Coordinates of C-alpha atoms in Angstrom, one line a residue:
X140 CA 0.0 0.0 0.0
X141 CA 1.6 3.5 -0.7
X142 CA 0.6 6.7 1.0
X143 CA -0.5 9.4 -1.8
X144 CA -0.9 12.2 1.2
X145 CA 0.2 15.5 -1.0
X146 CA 1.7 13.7 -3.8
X147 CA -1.1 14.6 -6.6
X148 CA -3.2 18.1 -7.7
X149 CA -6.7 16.7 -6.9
X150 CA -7.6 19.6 -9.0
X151 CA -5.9 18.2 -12.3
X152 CA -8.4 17.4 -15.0
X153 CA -8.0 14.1 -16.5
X154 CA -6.2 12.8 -19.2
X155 CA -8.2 13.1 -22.5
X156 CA -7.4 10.2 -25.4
X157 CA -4.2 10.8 -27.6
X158 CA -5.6 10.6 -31.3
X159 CA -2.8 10.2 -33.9
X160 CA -0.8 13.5 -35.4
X161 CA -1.5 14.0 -39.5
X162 CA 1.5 13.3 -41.0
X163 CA 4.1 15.7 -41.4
X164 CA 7.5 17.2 -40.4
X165 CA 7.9 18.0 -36.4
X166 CA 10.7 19.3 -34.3
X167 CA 11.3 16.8 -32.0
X168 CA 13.8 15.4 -29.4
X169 CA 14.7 11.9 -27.5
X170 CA 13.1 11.6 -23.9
X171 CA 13.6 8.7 -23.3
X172 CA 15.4 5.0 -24.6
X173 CA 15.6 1.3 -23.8
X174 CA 16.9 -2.5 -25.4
X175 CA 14.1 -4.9 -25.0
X176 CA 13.5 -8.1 -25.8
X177 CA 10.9 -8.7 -28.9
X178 CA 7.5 -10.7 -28.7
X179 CA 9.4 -13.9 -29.7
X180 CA 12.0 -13.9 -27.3
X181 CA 14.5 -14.4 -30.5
X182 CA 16.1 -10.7 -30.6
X183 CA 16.1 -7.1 -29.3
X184 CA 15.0 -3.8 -30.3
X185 CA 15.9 -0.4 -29.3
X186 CA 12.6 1.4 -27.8
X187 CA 13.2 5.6 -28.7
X188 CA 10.8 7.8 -27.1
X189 CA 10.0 11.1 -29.2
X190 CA 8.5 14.2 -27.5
X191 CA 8.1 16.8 -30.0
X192 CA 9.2 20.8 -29.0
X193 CA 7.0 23.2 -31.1
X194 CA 3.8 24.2 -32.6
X195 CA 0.6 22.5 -32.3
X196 CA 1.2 18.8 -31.0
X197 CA 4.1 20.3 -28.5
X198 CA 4.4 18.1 -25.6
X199 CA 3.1 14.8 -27.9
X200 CA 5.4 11.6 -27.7
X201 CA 5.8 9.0 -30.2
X202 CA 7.7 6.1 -30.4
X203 CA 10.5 4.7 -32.7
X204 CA 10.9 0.8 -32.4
X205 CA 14.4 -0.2 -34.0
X206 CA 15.0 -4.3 -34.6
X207 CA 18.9 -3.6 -34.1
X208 CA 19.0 -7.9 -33.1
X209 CA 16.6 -9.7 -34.8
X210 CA 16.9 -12.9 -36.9
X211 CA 14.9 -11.7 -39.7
X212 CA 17.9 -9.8 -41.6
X213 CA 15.5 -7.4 -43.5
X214 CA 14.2 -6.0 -40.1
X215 CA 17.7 -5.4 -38.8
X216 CA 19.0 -3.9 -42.1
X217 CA 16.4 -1.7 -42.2
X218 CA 16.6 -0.8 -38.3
X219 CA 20.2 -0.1 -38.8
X220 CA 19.6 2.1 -41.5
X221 CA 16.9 4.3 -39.5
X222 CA 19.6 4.2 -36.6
X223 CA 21.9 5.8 -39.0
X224 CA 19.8 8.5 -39.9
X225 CA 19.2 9.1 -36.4
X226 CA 22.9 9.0 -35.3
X227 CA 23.5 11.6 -38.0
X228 CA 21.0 14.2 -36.8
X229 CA 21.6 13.9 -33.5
X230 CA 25.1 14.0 -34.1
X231 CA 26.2 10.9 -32.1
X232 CA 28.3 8.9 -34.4
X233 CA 29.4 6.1 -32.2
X234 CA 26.9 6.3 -28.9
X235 CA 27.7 3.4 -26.5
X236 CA 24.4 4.3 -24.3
X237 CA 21.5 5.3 -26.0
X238 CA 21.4 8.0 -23.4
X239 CA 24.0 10.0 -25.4
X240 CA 20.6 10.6 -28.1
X241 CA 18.4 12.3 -25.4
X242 CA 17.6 16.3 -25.6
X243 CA 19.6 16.3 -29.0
X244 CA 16.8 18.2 -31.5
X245 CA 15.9 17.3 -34.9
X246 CA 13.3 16.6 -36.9
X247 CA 11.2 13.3 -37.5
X248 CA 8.9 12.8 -40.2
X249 CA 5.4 11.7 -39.1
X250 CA 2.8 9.0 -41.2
X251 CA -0.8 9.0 -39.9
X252 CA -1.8 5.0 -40.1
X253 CA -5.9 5.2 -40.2
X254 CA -7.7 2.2 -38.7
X255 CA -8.0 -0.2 -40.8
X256 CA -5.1 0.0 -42.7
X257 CA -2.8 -3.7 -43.1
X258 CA 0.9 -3.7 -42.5
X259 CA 3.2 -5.7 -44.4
X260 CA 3.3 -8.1 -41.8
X261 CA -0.5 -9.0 -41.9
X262 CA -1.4 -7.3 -39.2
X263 CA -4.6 -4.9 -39.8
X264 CA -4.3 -1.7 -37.4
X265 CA -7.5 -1.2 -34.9
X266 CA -6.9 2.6 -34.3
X267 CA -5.3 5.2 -36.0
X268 CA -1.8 5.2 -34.7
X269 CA 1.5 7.1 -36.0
X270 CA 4.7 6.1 -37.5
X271 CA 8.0 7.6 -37.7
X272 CA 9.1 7.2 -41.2
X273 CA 12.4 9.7 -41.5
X274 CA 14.7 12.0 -39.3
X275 CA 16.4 14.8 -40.8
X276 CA 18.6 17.7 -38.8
X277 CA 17.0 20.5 -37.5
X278 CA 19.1 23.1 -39.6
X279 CA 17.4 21.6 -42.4
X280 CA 14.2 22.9 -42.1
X281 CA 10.9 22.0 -40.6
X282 CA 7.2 22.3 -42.2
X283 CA 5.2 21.6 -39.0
X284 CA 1.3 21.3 -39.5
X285 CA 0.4 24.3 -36.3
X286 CA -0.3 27.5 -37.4
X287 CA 3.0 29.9 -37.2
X288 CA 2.3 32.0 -33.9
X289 CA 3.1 35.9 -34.7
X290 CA 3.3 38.7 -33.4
X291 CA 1.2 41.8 -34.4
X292 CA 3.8 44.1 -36.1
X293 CA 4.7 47.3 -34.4
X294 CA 4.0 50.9 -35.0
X295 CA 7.0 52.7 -36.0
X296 CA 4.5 56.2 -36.4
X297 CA 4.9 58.3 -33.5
X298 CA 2.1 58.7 -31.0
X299 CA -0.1 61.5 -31.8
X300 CA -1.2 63.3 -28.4
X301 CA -4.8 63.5 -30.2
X302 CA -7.1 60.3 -30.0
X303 CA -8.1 58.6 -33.3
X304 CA -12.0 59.1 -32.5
X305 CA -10.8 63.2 -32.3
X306 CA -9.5 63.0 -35.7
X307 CA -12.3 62.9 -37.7
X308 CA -12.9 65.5 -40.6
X309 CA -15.6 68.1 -39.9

């Protein structure tokens, strides 16, 4: 039994569901990483957790799945060619931890998967769900799908000591 005496706001509203992203290009960085052990028991993938910074869906996390041990060679070829990429844009050549990926910021690109839809491994998707299909630096440019926030632009006219109501002509 654990005593939650002042450890939670009983004020915070709840949690509302996570619907999937639309695809697109968002600044984002690692949060969080971890080897685990897949389904079968028979290899190992590499677990990246995505938070993206900006715009819109700031505060979202995602999740890259990388087969870096597996024994189907397709999975790992491919999962060492995403870990590329991401090695390059986070500009961690040779990491020994994955730890050394965290808080570095680039870009991923984001697929929107509707329900429905069937993988190439059979499986058909019961939700809409994201993937992460590319990284690319952050220098390189990011399209986000939020609406640019700006700023009104400012008056360089000097202040008239007459309101504008007073200005009308007679």
């Amino acid at each position: 039994m654990a005593n939650l005496n002042s450890k939670y706001d009983p004020n915070a509203e709840s949690q509302t569901a996570f619907n999937a992203i639309p695809t697109g290009e968002y600044p984002a960085v690692i949060v969080d990483s971890d080897m685990k052990p897949t389904k079968r028991g028979d290899g190992e993938y590499l677990e990246l957790a995505y938070e993206i910074t900006e715009g819109q869906y700031k505060g979202r996390k995602l999740w890259a799945r990388l087969n870096l041990k597996s024994t189907n060679s397709t999975a790992q070829e491919i999962a060492n060619r995403q870990f590329a990429s991401i090695r390059e844009v986070t500009g961690v050549a040779n990491p020994v931890d994955s730890q050394e990926l965290h808080f570095k910021p680039h870009v991923i690109r984001v697929e929107y998967i509707p329900a429905g839809t069937e993988q190439k491994n059979g499986y058909v998707t019961d939700r809409d769900s994201n993937e992460i299909k590319a990284w690319k630096r952050l220098s390189d440019g990011v399209a986000t799908n939020s609406a640019p926030s700006s700023a009104p632009a400012a008056n360089n006219q000097p202040a008239s000591p007459t309101p504008p109501w007073a200005n009308k002509a007679a």
